[in-house]
Amino acid sequence: MNLESVESEIDRIVVSETDLKNRLQELADQVTEDFKGRDLLLIGVLKGAAMAMADMARMINLHLEMDWMAVSSYGAGTKSSGVVRILKDLDKDITGREILIVEDILDTGLTLSWLKSNLESRGAKSVEILTVLRKPTEAKVKVDAKYVGFDIPAEFVVGYGLDYNEKYRNLPFIAVLAKHMYM
Ligand code: IMP
Ligand code: MG
């Protein structure tokens, strides 16, 4: 969906489509380099990481496998609850696997910190994190993300997988949602 269609609903664009594409290509090149000769499993966190997974997987020049998990950390609102629940689990056993988690955003860190230890406790050989966005000022727990697209201010953003009440995921850019949309 294009900018014209949501112009009155957003405040401003934070990351343009071009900047997203260029930065993800840089990260993909790094991943290609770092995982050369290793057996890479991308784990996408549904639904927010769907776009990033689809784009990253095609930009990484390695054989890889893709699996998906769905966890809930947010309700219908815009604040993190800290409660993580598995809504959809992995299809395959991950014992001994080298994993790269693909996420849309690292906010409080509660979700990714929980997910990383969960995957490690199942016997993964290594677990790294790639996140498209990070809100550094919102961190409640320390999470080491090896690959970070953009650090952004602590505002509620939508687009490129990120939703507000399930909408806006299909924007090709990332934008701050206008306050009048949720206040
Ligand atoms: P965390 O556990 O606080 O790090 O939250 C991570 C999850 O919260 C992400 O996977 C998103 O689904 C959601 N989230 C955090 N910030 C935003 C935002 O600005 N817009 C939309 N979703 C967000
Ligand atoms: Mg998410």
mmCIF file of N, CA, C and O in Angstrom, residues 105-161:
data_model
loop_
_atom_site.group_PDB
_atom_site.id
_atom_site.type_symbol
_atom_site.label_atom_id
_atom_site.label_comp_id
_atom_site.label_asym_id
_atom_site.label_seq_id
_atom_site.Cartn_x
_atom_site.Cartn_y
_atom_site.Cartn_z
ATOM 1 N N ILE A 105 11.176 -5.735 15.438
ATOM 2 C CA ILE A 105 11.597 -4.640 16.318
ATOM 3 C C ILE A 105 12.006 -5.144 17.694
ATOM 4 O O ILE A 105 11.414 -6.080 18.224
ATOM 5 N N LEU A 106 13.056 -4.526 18.199
ATOM 6 C CA LEU A 106 13.521 -4.790 19.556
ATOM 7 C C LEU A 106 13.122 -3.579 20.386
ATOM 8 O O LEU A 106 13.697 -2.499 20.248
ATOM 9 N N ASP A 107 12.116 -3.761 21.221
ATOM 10 C CA ASP A 107 11.545 -2.650 21.987
ATOM 11 C C ASP A 107 12.020 -2.769 23.432
ATOM 12 O O ASP A 107 13.128 -2.358 23.758
ATOM 13 N N THR A 108 11.239 -3.384 24.318
ATOM 14 C CA THR A 108 11.708 -3.593 25.688
ATOM 15 C C THR A 108 12.765 -4.703 25.738
ATOM 16 O O THR A 108 13.540 -4.782 26.680
ATOM 17 N N GLY A 109 12.746 -5.577 24.725
ATOM 18 C CA GLY A 109 13.678 -6.693 24.688
ATOM 19 C C GLY A 109 13.115 -7.944 25.341
ATOM 20 O O GLY A 109 13.718 -9.011 25.279
ATOM 21 N N LEU A 110 11.967 -7.811 25.959
ATOM 22 C CA LEU A 110 11.391 -8.939 26.697
ATOM 23 C C LEU A 110 11.125 -10.142 25.784
ATOM 24 O O LEU A 110 11.420 -11.278 26.131
ATOM 25 N N THR A 111 10.565 -9.875 24.605
ATOM 26 C CA THR A 111 10.236 -10.959 23.683
ATOM 27 C C THR A 111 11.494 -11.683 23.205
ATOM 28 O O THR A 111 11.590 -12.908 23.301
ATOM 29 N N LEU A 112 12.469 -10.928 22.708
ATOM 30 C CA LEU A 112 13.662 -11.547 22.139
ATOM 31 C C LEU A 112 14.532 -12.207 23.193
ATOM 32 O O LEU A 112 15.152 -13.241 22.934
ATOM 33 N N SER A 113 14.588 -11.624 24.377
ATOM 34 C CA SER A 113 15.376 -12.220 25.437
ATOM 35 C C SER A 113 14.778 -13.574 25.829
ATOM 36 O O SER A 113 15.474 -14.574 25.981
ATOM 37 N N TRP A 114 13.461 -13.604 25.908
ATOM 38 C CA TRP A 114 12.763 -14.853 26.224
ATOM 39 C C TRP A 114 12.954 -15.877 25.093
ATOM 40 O O TRP A 114 13.260 -17.036 25.333
ATOM 41 N N LEU A 115 12.803 -15.407 23.858
ATOM 42 C CA LEU A 115 12.887 -16.308 22.706
ATOM 43 C C LEU A 115 14.289 -16.906 22.563
ATOM 44 O O LEU A 115 14.451 -18.100 22.297
ATOM 45 N N LYS A 116 15.309 -16.070 22.763
ATOM 46 C CA LYS A 116 16.686 -16.537 22.633
ATOM 47 C C LYS A 116 16.961 -17.644 23.655
ATOM 48 O O LYS A 116 17.483 -18.703 23.304
ATOM 49 N N SER A 117 16.594 -17.421 24.921
ATOM 50 C CA SER A 117 16.846 -18.477 25.913
ATOM 51 C C SER A 117 15.999 -19.703 25.651
ATOM 52 O O SER A 117 16.446 -20.826 25.876
ATOM 53 N N ASN A 118 14.790 -19.495 25.142
ATOM 54 C CA ASN A 118 13.944 -20.638 24.808
ATOM 55 C C ASN A 118 14.619 -21.524 23.757
ATOM 56 O O ASN A 118 14.683 -22.742 23.896
ATOM 57 N N LEU A 119 15.169 -20.905 22.699
ATOM 58 C CA LEU A 119 15.797 -21.672 21.620
ATOM 59 C C LEU A 119 17.092 -22.329 22.107
ATOM 60 O O LEU A 119 17.404 -23.462 21.742
ATOM 61 N N GLU A 120 17.836 -21.603 22.950
ATOM 62 C CA GLU A 120 19.067 -22.177 23.505
ATOM 63 C C GLU A 120 18.758 -23.378 24.384
ATOM 64 O O GLU A 120 19.468 -24.395 24.333
ATOM 65 N N SER A 121 17.683 -23.289 25.135
ATOM 66 C CA SER A 121 17.339 -24.387 26.042
ATOM 67 C C SER A 121 16.893 -25.639 25.283
ATOM 68 O O SER A 121 16.867 -26.732 25.829
ATOM 69 N N ARG A 122 16.549 -25.473 23.999
ATOM 70 C CA ARG A 122 16.180 -26.647 23.187
ATOM 71 C C ARG A 122 17.401 -27.258 22.502
ATOM 72 O O ARG A 122 17.271 -28.128 21.640
ATOM 73 N N GLY A 123 18.588 -26.740 22.821
ATOM 74 C CA GLY A 123 19.809 -27.364 22.310
ATOM 75 C C GLY A 123 20.338 -26.807 21.011
ATOM 76 O O GLY A 123 21.145 -27.444 20.335
ATOM 77 N N ALA A 124 19.919 -25.588 20.636
ATOM 78 C CA ALA A 124 20.492 -24.961 19.436
ATOM 79 C C ALA A 124 21.994 -24.767 19.650
ATOM 80 O O ALA A 124 22.443 -24.527 20.769
ATOM 81 N N LYS A 125 22.762 -24.876 18.573
ATOM 82 C CA LYS A 125 24.218 -24.718 18.691
ATOM 83 C C LYS A 125 24.573 -23.245 18.883
ATOM 84 O O LYS A 125 25.465 -22.896 19.643
ATOM 85 N N SER A 126 23.864 -22.378 18.160
ATOM 86 C CA SER A 126 24.075 -20.941 18.316
ATOM 87 C C SER A 126 22.784 -20.206 17.987
ATOM 88 O O SER A 126 21.992 -20.681 17.170
ATOM 89 N N VAL A 127 22.580 -19.083 18.634
ATOM 90 C CA VAL A 127 21.384 -18.273 18.371
ATOM 91 C C VAL A 127 21.791 -16.805 18.252
ATOM 92 O O VAL A 127 22.230 -16.201 19.227
ATOM 93 N N GLU A 128 21.687 -16.257 17.043
ATOM 94 C CA GLU A 128 21.946 -14.835 16.827
ATOM 95 C C GLU A 128 20.622 -14.142 16.507
ATOM 96 O O GLU A 128 19.634 -14.800 16.174
ATOM 97 N N ILE A 129 20.648 -12.811 16.600
ATOM 98 C CA ILE A 129 19.428 -12.038 16.375
ATOM 99 C C ILE A 129 19.627 -10.988 15.298
ATOM 100 O O ILE A 129 20.631 -10.268 15.300
ATOM 101 N N LEU A 130 18.684 -10.928 14.375
ATOM 102 C CA LEU A 130 18.617 -9.824 13.417
ATOM 103 C C LEU A 130 17.292 -9.105 13.642
ATOM 104 O O LEU A 130 16.235 -9.726 13.646
ATOM 105 N N THR A 131 17.380 -7.801 13.847
ATOM 106 C CA THR A 131 16.147 -7.031 14.000
ATOM 107 C C THR A 131 16.178 -5.832 13.070
ATOM 108 O O THR A 131 17.217 -5.185 12.905
ATOM 109 N N VAL A 132 15.069 -5.577 12.418
ATOM 110 C CA VAL A 132 15.003 -4.454 11.482
ATOM 111 C C VAL A 132 15.134 -3.141 12.247
ATOM 112 O O VAL A 132 15.874 -2.254 11.847
ATOM 113 N N LEU A 133 14.421 -3.045 13.384
ATOM 114 C CA LEU A 133 14.424 -1.804 14.159
ATOM 115 C C LEU A 133 14.783 -2.068 15.609
ATOM 116 O O LEU A 133 14.584 -3.178 16.118
ATOM 117 N N ARG A 134 15.276 -1.043 16.268
ATOM 118 C CA ARG A 134 15.543 -1.122 17.706
ATOM 119 C C ARG A 134 15.227 0.229 18.332
ATOM 120 O O ARG A 134 15.573 1.271 17.770
ATOM 121 N N LYS A 135 14.546 0.181 19.491
ATOM 122 C CA LYS A 135 14.287 1.412 20.256
ATOM 123 C C LYS A 135 15.195 1.369 21.475
ATOM 124 O O LYS A 135 14.811 0.835 22.516
ATOM 125 N N PRO A 136 16.399 1.923 21.366
ATOM 126 C CA PRO A 136 17.408 1.761 22.425
ATOM 127 C C PRO A 136 16.956 2.292 23.781
ATOM 128 O O PRO A 136 17.308 1.734 24.816
ATOM 129 N N THR A 137 16.143 3.339 23.790
ATOM 130 C CA THR A 137 15.754 3.952 25.068
ATOM 131 C C THR A 137 14.698 3.140 25.807
ATOM 132 O O THR A 137 14.415 3.413 26.971
ATOM 133 N N GLU A 138 14.104 2.147 25.152
ATOM 134 C CA GLU A 138 13.016 1.380 25.764
ATOM 135 C C GLU A 138 13.467 0.079 26.411
ATOM 136 O O GLU A 138 12.662 -0.629 27.009
ATOM 137 N N ALA A 139 14.762 -0.260 26.274
ATOM 138 C CA ALA A 139 15.255 -1.554 26.744
ATOM 139 C C ALA A 139 15.008 -1.759 28.236
ATOM 140 O O ALA A 139 15.361 -0.921 29.055
ATOM 141 N N LYS A 140 14.376 -2.887 28.569
ATOM 142 C CA LYS A 140 14.172 -3.262 29.972
ATOM 143 C C LYS A 140 15.124 -4.393 30.341
ATOM 144 O O LYS A 140 15.457 -4.577 31.500
ATOM 145 N N VAL A 141 15.487 -5.186 29.346
ATOM 146 C CA VAL A 141 16.493 -6.229 29.546
ATOM 147 C C VAL A 141 17.513 -6.106 28.423
ATOM 148 O O VAL A 141 17.191 -5.650 27.323
ATOM 149 N N LYS A 142 18.755 -6.522 28.705
ATOM 150 C CA LYS A 142 19.815 -6.406 27.710
ATOM 151 C C LYS A 142 19.706 -7.575 26.730
ATOM 152 O O LYS A 142 19.675 -8.735 27.143
ATOM 153 N N VAL A 143 19.623 -7.254 25.459
ATOM 154 C CA VAL A 143 19.583 -8.282 24.425
ATOM 155 C C VAL A 143 20.647 -7.956 23.389
ATOM 156 O O VAL A 143 20.679 -6.838 22.867
ATOM 157 N N ASP A 144 21.531 -8.921 23.132
ATOM 158 C CA ASP A 144 22.572 -8.697 22.127
ATOM 159 C C ASP A 144 22.046 -9.049 20.745
ATOM 160 O O ASP A 144 21.909 -10.217 20.415
ATOM 161 N N ALA A 145 21.732 -8.033 19.966
ATOM 162 C CA ALA A 145 21.329 -8.278 18.585
ATOM 163 C C ALA A 145 22.548 -8.016 17.717
ATOM 164 O O ALA A 145 23.100 -6.916 17.721
ATOM 165 N N LYS A 146 22.989 -9.057 16.999
ATOM 166 C CA LYS A 146 24.197 -8.927 16.182
ATOM 167 C C LYS A 146 23.949 -8.062 14.959
ATOM 168 O O LYS A 146 24.827 -7.356 14.493
ATOM 169 N N TYR A 147 22.723 -8.141 14.424
ATOM 170 C CA TYR A 147 22.388 -7.388 13.214
ATOM 171 C C TYR A 147 21.194 -6.462 13.487
ATOM 172 O O TYR A 147 20.090 -6.934 13.750
ATOM 173 N N VAL A 148 21.440 -5.169 13.425
ATOM 174 C CA VAL A 148 20.381 -4.187 13.691
ATOM 175 C C VAL A 148 20.248 -3.258 12.488
ATOM 176 O O VAL A 148 21.229 -2.665 12.036
ATOM 177 N N GLY A 149 19.028 -3.150 11.970
ATOM 178 C CA GLY A 149 18.798 -2.272 10.831
ATOM 179 C C GLY A 149 18.922 -0.815 11.216
ATOM 180 O O GLY A 149 19.844 -0.115 10.781
ATOM 181 N N PHE A 150 18.022 -0.336 12.040
ATOM 182 C CA PHE A 150 17.986 1.077 12.418
ATOM 183 C C PHE A 150 17.606 1.259 13.883
ATOM 184 O O PHE A 150 16.697 0.594 14.365
ATOM 185 N N ASP A 151 18.297 2.153 14.557
ATOM 186 C CA ASP A 151 17.866 2.598 15.878
ATOM 187 C C ASP A 151 16.885 3.742 15.669
ATOM 188 O O ASP A 151 17.160 4.678 14.913
ATOM 189 N N ILE A 152 15.737 3.646 16.334
ATOM 190 C CA ILE A 152 14.698 4.682 16.167
ATOM 191 C C ILE A 152 14.248 5.199 17.528
ATOM 192 O O ILE A 152 14.425 4.524 18.536
ATOM 193 N N PRO A 153 13.660 6.392 17.564
ATOM 194 C CA PRO A 153 13.161 6.925 18.828
ATOM 195 C C PRO A 153 11.964 6.134 19.344
ATOM 196 O O PRO A 153 11.349 5.364 18.604
ATOM 197 N N ALA A 154 11.636 6.338 20.614
ATOM 198 C CA ALA A 154 10.573 5.576 21.268
ATOM 199 C C ALA A 154 9.190 6.080 20.893
ATOM 200 O O ALA A 154 8.467 6.638 21.705
ATOM 201 N N GLU A 155 8.839 5.903 19.649
ATOM 202 C CA GLU A 155 7.492 6.256 19.195
ATOM 203 C C GLU A 155 6.883 5.010 18.569
ATOM 204 O O GLU A 155 7.604 4.129 18.108
ATOM 205 N N PHE A 156 5.564 4.951 18.554
ATOM 206 C CA PHE A 156 4.906 3.776 17.989
ATOM 207 C C PHE A 156 4.936 3.840 16.462
ATOM 208 O O PHE A 156 4.434 4.778 15.857
ATOM 209 N N VAL A 157 5.554 2.834 15.859
ATOM 210 C CA VAL A 157 5.702 2.826 14.406
ATOM 211 C C VAL A 157 4.948 1.666 13.769
ATOM 212 O O VAL A 157 4.693 0.651 14.408
ATOM 213 N N VAL A 158 4.613 1.841 12.514
ATOM 214 C CA VAL A 158 3.917 0.801 11.749
ATOM 215 C C VAL A 158 4.558 0.668 10.376
ATOM 216 O O VAL A 158 5.302 1.546 9.936
ATOM 217 N N GLY A 159 4.249 -0.435 9.715
ATOM 218 C CA GLY A 159 4.721 -0.654 8.358
ATOM 219 C C GLY A 159 5.789 -1.721 8.282
ATOM 220 O O GLY A 159 6.398 -2.084 9.286
ATOM 221 N N TYR A 160 5.997 -2.254 7.083
ATOM 222 C CA TYR A 160 6.979 -3.303 6.835
ATOM 223 C C TYR A 160 6.857 -4.419 7.890
ATOM 224 O O TYR A 160 7.826 -4.817 8.523
ATOM 225 N N GLY A 161 5.639 -4.879 8.099
ATOM 226 C CA GLY A 161 5.388 -5.971 9.035
ATOM 227 C C GLY A 161 4.798 -5.521 10.359
ATOM 228 O O GLY A 161 4.058 -6.258 11.002
#
